[in-house]
Short mmCIF file of C-alpha atoms in Angstrom, two decimals:
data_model
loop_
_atom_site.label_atom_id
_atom_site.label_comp_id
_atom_site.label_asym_id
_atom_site.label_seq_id
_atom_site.Cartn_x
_atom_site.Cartn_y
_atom_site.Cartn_z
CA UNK A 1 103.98 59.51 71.91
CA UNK A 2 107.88 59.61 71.78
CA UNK A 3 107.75 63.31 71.87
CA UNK A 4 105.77 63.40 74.25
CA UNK A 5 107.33 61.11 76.76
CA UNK A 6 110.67 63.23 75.74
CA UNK A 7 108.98 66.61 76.66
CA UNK A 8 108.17 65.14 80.34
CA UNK A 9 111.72 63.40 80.80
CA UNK A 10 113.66 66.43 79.46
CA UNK A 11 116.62 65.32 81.67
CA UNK A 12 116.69 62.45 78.39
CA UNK A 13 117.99 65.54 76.47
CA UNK A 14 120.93 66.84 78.61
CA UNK A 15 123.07 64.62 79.71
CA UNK A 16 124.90 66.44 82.40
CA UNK A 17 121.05 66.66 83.76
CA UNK A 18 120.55 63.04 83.43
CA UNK A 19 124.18 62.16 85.09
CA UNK A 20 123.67 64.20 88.05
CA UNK A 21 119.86 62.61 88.75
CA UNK A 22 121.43 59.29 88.79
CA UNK A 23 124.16 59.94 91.34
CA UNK A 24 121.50 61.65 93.52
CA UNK A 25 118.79 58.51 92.86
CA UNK A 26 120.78 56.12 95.42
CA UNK A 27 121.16 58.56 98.14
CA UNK A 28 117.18 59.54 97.92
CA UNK A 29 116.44 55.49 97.83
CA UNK A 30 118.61 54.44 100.69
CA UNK A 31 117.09 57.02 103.12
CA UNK A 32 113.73 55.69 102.02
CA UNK A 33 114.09 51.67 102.47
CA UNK A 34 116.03 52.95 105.82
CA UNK A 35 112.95 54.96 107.12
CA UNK A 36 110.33 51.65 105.83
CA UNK A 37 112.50 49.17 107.89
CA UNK A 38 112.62 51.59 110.85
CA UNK A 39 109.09 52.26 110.94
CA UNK A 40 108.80 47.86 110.21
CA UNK A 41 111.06 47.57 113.61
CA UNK A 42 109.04 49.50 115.74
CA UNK A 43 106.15 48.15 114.52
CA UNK A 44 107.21 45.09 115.17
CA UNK A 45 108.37 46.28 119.02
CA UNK A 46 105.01 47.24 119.70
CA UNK A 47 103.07 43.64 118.63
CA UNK A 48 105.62 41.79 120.64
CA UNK A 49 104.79 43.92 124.01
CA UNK A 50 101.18 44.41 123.12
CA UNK A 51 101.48 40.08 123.02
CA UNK A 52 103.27 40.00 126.20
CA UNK A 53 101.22 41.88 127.81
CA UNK A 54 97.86 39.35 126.84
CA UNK A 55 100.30 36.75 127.55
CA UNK A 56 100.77 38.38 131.03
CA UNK A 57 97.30 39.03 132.18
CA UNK A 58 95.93 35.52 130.95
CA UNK A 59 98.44 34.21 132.96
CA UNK A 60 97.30 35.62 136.00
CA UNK A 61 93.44 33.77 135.91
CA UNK A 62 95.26 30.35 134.28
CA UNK A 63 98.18 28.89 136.31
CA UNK A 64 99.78 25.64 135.17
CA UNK A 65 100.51 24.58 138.65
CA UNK A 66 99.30 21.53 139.63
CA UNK A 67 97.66 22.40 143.25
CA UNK A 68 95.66 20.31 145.73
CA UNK A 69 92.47 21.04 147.04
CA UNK A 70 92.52 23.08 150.37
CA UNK A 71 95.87 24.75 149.32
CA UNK A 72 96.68 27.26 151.33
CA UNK A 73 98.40 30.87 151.45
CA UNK A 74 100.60 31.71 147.73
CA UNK A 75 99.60 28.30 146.54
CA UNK A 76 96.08 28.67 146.78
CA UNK A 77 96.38 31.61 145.33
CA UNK A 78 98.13 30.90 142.24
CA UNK A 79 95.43 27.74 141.60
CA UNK A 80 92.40 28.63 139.09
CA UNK A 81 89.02 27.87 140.82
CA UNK A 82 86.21 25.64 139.05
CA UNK A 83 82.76 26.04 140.18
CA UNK A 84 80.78 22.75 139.12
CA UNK A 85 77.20 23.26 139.88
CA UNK A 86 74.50 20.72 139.51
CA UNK A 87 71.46 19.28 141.53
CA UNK A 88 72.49 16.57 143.96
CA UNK A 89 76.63 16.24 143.44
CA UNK A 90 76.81 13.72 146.19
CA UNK A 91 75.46 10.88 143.90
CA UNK A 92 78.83 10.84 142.03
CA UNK A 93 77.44 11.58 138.21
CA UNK A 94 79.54 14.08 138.10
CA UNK A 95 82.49 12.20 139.82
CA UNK A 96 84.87 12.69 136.69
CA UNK A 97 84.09 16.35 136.04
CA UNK A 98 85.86 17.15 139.16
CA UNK A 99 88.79 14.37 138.78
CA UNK A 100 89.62 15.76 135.35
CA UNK A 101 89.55 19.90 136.98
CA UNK A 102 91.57 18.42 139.89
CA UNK A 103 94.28 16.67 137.59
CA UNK A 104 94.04 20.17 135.52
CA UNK A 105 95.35 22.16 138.59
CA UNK A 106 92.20 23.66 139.63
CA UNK A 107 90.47 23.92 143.09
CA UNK A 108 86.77 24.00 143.47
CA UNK A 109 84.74 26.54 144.75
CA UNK A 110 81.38 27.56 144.73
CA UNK A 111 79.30 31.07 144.00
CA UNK A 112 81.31 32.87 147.23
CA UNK A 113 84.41 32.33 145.59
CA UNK A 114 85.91 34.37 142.34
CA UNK A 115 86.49 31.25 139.99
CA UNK A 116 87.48 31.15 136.67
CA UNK A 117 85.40 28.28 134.92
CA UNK A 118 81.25 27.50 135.73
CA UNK A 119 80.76 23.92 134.64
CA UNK A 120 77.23 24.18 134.89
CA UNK A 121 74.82 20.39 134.57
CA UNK A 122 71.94 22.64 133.65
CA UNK A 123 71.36 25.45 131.57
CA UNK A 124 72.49 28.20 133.82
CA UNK A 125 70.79 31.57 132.30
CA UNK A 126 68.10 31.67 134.35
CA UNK A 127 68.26 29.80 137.50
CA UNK A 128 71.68 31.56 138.12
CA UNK A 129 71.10 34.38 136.11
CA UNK A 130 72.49 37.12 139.70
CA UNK A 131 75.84 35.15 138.90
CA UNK A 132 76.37 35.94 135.10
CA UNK A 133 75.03 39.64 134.61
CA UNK A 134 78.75 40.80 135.32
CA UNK A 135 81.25 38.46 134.23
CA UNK A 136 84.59 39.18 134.14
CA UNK A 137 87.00 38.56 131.13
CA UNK A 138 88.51 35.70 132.57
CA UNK A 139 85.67 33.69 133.50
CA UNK A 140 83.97 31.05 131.54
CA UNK A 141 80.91 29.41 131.29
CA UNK A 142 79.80 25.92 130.00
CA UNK A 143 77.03 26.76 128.02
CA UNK A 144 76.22 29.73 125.63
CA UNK A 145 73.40 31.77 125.54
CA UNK A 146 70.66 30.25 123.35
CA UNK A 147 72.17 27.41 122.72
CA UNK A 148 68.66 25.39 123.38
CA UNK A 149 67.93 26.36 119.91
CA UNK A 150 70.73 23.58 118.93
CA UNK A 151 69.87 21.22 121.71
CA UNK A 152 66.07 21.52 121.95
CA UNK A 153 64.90 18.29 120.55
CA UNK A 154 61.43 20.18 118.92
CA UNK A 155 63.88 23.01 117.48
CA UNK A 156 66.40 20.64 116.33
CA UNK A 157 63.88 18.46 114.62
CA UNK A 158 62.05 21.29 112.75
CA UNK A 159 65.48 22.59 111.29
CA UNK A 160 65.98 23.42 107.59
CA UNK A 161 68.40 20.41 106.81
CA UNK A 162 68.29 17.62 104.60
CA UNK A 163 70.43 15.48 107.15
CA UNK A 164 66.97 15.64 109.38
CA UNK A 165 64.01 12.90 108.95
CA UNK A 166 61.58 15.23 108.24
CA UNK A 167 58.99 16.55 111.35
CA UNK A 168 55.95 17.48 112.63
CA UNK A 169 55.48 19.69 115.70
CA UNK A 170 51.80 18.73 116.88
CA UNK A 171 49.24 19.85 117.08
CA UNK A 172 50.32 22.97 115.15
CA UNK A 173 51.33 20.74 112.02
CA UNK A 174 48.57 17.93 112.61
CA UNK A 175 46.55 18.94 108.85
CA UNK A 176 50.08 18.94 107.60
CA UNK A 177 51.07 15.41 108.77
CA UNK A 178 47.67 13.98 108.37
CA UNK A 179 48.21 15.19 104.30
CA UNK A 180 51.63 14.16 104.18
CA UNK A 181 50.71 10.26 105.50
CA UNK A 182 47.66 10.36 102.93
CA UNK A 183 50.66 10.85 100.04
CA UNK A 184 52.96 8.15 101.19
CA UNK A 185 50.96 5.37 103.75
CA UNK A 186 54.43 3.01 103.91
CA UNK A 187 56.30 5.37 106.19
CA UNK A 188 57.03 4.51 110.17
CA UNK A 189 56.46 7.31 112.44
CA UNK A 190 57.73 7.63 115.94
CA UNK A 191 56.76 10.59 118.69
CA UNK A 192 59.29 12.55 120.49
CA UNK A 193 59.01 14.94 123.03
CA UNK A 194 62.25 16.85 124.88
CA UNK A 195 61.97 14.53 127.86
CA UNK A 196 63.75 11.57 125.58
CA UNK A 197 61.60 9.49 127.74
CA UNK A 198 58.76 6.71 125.32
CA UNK A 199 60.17 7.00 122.19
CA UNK A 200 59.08 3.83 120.18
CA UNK A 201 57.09 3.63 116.43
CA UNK A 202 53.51 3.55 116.68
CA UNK A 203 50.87 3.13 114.17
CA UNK A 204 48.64 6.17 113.15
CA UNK A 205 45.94 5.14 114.92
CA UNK A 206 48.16 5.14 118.31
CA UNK A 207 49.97 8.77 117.59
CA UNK A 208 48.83 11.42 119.90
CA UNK A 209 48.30 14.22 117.95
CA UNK A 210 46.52 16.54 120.43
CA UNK A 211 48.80 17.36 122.87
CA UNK A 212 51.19 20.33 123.25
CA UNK A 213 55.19 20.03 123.13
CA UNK A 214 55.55 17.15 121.54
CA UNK A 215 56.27 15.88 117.59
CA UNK A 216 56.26 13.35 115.43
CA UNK A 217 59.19 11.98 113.30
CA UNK A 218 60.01 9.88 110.11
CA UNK A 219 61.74 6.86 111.11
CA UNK A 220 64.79 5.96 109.17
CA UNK A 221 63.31 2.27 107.52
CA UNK A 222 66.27 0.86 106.44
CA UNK A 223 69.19 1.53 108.94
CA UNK A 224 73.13 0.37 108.28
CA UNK A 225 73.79 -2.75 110.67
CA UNK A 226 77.28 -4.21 112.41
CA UNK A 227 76.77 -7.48 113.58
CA UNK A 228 73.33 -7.54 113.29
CA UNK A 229 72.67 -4.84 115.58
CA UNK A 230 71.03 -1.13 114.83
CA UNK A 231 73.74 1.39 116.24
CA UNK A 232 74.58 5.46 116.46
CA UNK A 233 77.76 7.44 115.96
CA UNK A 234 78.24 11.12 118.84
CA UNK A 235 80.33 13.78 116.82
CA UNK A 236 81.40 16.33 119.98
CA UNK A 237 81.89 19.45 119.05
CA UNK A 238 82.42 23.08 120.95
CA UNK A 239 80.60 26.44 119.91
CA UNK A 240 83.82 28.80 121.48
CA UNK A 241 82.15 32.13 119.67
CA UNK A 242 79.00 33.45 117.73
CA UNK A 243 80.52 36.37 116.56
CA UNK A 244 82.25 35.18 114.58
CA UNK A 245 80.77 31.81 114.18
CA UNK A 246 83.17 29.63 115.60
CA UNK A 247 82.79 25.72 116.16
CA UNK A 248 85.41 23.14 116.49
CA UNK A 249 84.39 19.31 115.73
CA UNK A 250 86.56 16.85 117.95
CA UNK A 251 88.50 14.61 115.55
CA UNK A 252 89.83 10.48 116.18
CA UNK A 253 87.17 10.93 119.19
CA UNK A 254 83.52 9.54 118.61
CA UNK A 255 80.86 7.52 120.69
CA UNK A 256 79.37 4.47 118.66
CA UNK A 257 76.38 3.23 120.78
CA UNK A 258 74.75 -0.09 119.98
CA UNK A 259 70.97 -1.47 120.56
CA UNK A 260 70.95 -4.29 122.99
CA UNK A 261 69.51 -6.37 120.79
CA UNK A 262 69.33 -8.01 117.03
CA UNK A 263 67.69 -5.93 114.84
CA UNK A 264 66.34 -9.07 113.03
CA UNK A 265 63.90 -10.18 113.05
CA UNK A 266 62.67 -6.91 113.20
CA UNK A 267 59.51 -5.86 115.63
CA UNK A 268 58.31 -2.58 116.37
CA UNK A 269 56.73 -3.49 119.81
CA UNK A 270 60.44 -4.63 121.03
CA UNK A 271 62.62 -0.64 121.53
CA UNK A 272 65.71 -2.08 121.82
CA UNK A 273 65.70 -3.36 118.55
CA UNK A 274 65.41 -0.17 116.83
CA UNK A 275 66.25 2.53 120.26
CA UNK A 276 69.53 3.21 121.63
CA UNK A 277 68.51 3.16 125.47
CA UNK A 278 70.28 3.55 128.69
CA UNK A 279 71.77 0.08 128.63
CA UNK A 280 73.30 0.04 125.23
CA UNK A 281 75.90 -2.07 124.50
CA UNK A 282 79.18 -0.15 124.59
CA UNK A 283 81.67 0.22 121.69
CA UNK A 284 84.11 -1.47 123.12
CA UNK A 285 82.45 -5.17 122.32
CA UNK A 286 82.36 -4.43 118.59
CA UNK A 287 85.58 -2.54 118.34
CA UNK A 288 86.83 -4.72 115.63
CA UNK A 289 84.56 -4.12 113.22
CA UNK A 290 85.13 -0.53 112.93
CA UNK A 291 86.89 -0.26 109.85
CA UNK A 292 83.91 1.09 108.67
CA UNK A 293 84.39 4.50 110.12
CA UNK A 294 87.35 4.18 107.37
CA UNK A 295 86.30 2.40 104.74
CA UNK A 296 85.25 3.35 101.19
CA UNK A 297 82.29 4.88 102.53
CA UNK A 298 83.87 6.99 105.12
CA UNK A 299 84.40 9.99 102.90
CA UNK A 300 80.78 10.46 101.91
CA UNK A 301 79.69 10.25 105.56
CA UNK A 302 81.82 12.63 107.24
CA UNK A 303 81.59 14.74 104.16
CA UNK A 304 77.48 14.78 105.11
CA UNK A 305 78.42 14.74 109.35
CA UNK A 306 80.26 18.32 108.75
CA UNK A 307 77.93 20.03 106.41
CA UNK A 308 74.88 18.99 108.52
CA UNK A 309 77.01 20.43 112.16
CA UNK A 310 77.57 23.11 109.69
CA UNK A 311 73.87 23.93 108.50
CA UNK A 312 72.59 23.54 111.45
CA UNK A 313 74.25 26.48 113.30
CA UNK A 314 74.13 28.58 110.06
CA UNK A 315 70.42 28.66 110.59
CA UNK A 316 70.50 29.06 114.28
CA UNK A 317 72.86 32.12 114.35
CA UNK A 318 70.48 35.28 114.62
CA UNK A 319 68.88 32.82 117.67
CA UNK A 320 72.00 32.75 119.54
CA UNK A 321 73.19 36.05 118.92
CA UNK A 322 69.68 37.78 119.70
CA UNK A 323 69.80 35.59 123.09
CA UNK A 324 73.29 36.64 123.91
CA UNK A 325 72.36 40.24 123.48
CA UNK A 326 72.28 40.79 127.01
CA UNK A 327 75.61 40.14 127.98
CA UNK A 328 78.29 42.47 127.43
CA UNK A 329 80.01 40.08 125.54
CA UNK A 330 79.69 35.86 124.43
CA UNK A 331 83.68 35.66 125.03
CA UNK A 332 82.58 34.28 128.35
CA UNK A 333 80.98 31.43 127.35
CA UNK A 334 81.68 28.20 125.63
CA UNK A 335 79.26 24.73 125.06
CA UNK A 336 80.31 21.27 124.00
CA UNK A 337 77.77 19.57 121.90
CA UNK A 338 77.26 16.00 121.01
CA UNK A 339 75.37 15.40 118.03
CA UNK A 340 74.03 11.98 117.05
CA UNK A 341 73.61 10.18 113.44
CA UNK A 342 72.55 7.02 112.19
CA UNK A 343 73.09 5.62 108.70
CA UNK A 344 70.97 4.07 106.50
CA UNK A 345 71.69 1.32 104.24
CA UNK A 346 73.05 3.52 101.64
CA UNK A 347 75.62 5.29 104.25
CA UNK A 348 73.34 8.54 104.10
CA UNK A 349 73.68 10.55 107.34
CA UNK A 350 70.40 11.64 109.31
CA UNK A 351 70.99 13.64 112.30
CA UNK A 352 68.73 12.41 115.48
CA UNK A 353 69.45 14.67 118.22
CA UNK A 354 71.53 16.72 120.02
CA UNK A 355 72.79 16.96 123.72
CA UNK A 356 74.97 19.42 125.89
CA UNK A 357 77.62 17.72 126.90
CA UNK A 358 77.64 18.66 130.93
CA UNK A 359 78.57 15.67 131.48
CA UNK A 360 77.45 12.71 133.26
CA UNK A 361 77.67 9.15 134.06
CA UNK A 362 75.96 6.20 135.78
CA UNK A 363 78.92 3.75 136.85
CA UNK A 364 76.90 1.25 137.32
CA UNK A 365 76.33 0.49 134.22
CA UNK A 366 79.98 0.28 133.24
CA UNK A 367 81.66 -2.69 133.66
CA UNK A 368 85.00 -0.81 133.06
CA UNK A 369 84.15 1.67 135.80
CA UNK A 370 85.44 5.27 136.08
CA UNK A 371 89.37 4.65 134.66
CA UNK A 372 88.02 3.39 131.26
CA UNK A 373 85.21 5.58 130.35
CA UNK A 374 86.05 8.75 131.94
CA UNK A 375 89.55 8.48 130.09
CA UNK A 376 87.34 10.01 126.54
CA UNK A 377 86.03 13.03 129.08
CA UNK A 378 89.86 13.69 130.29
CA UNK A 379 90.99 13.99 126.56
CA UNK A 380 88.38 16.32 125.74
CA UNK A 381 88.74 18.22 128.83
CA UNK A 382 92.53 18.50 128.94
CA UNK A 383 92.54 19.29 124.86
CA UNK A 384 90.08 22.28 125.36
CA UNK A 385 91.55 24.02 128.28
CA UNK A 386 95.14 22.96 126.78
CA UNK A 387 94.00 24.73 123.84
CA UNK A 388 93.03 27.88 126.02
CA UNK A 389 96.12 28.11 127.75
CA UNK A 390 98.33 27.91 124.49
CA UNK A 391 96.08 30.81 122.75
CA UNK A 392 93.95 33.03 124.54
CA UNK A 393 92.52 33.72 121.13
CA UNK A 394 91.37 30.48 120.15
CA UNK A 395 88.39 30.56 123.62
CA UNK A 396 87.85 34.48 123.30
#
């Protein structure tokens, strides 16, 4: 091998060979690392203008000026435009929606205009369907295509997840329940449907298994209680892509809901033992004892809270990207999501349902009024736009 490496290197074997190869070495190096950091420097020339220039035309659809509704002439012009849509605006449920757009800079319009956002109440794909074939890059939507496959309480509750008391769509899966309640006769049963409207446990004898759209779920027996009282915990999150999968779970920002009454001693004919209704007591009057959102148990809760957010959008992927087909692209579109979870006894996390967060608000019912509720809405709102503004990637 020593011959051989000698035979290739022959300049080993002459030194006036081997002298004159090293003083020409440097010379033919130099030029090299010279030509690599030219190359790097205009390389580096063209990212910078190529981010200016993104920089540059998302500025033109998102201005930071703060502008009054009914501007007129250059600073009208220089205001992004909101279109909030929804049936009935004069009642005021929607009251904060436009505060927070208004406090954003924004000026409301309507479908004659060319806005920027659609903050839609209702699912928008096919009532408005004239207004979204053609959307242009810088407009965005408030819901994604499909995404009643995450929100659909029947669809939510038939998912593949662990997290969710298991289901039974009826009558499809009536031989199915009727089996399953033969093999285990201590279980509590309540019947859904995607009105939210009745929900309450009922014996077997009282469960409508006949009728279409409708199912029946396990109810969770043994439920963690503060102060006595039955209670659920709203993760928001936003879906801002499905190719790639892309959600974002609001952090330091959750909705803890209380029944209205004791859940001792416990009766299935009284709901508001055991159901979260309209008039749920607020967070606010247990707010002390919520150390246990960071207790010992915390860990192994969120831990559960992610993975079933996670799981659940894993498995309704193809869904959304077969129903976004359509449009020329989902960049367009966004949705904010609240899911709900109760714990048991044992801090085990079972996911309950899932809303679109549009979003709205009785007043009545809140003794703070609008400055103290609505200030959870501005945070969200002013963190997701704020986040658009700063990175046109992160809502693309």
């Amino acid at each position: 091998m020593l011959l051989d490496f000698y035979e290739l290197n022959d300049s080993l074997w002459n030194p006036r060979r081997r002298y004159s190869t090293h003083w020409r070495y440097p010379e033919k190096m130099t030029l090299a690392v010279a030509m690599i950091l030219f190359l790097g420097i205009i390389l580096m020339i063209l990212n910078v203008y190529q981010l200016q220039q993104m920089k540059a035309e998302h500025s033109k659809h998102i201005q930071t000026a703060v502008v009054v509704e009914g501007g007129t002439g250059q600073q009208a012009k220089r205001a992004p435009t909101v279109w909030i849509h929804g049936e009935n605006l004069g009642s005021g449920y929607l009251r904060h929606v436009f505060e927070v757009f208004s406090r954003l800079g924004y000026v409301h319009g309507d479908s004659q205009t060319t806005w920027d956002v659609l903050w839609s109440h209702d699912y928008p794909f096919t009532s408005m369907a004239k207004h979204l074939s053609n959307l242009k890059s810088h407009q965005k939507v408030n819901h994604f295509p499909g995404s009643g496959y995450i929100t659909n309480k029947v669809s939510l509750a038939t998912s593949q997840s662990q997290s969710i008391p298991m289901a039974f769509r009826i009558p499809k899966d009536k031989d199915k329940f009727l089996k399953h309640i033969k093999d285990n006769p201590g279980k509590m049963w309540v019947q859904k449907n995607n009105n939210h409207r009745g929900i309450k446990i009922l014996t077997v004898k009282e469960l409508d298994l006949e009728s279409e759209g409708s199912f029946l779920q396990e109810y969770v027996s043994k439920p963690l209680l503060i102060d006595g009282r039955k209670f659920d915990i709203g993760i928001y999150t936003i879906l801002t892509s499905v190719d790639p999968l892309r959600i974002y779970i609001v952090k330091g920002d959750i909705l803890v809901r209380f029944c209205s009454q004791d859940y001792h001693p416990f009766d299935a004919q009284i709901v508001d033992k055991y159901v979260v209704g309209d008039d749920y007591t607020p967070m606010w009057k247990y707010f002390e004892h919520f150390d246990l959102i960071t207790g010992k148990n915390a860990t192994k809760a969120w831990s559960q809270i992610y993975d079933t957010i996670q799981t659940i959008y894993l498995e309704k992927e193809r869904l959304l990207l077969s129903a976004a087909d359509k449009y020329k692209t989902t960049r367009n579109f966004f949705e904010m999501v609240r899911f709900d979870f109760v714990l048991d006894e044992d801090i085990n996390v079972f996911l309950m349902e899932t809303h679109s967060v549009a979003v709205k608000w009785d007043y009545s019912n809140d003794p703070f009024h609008l400055d103290k509720y609505t200030e959870k809405n501005r945070m969200i709102f002013i963190w997701f736009i704020g986040k658009c503004r700063e990175d046109i990637a992160w809502c693309s």
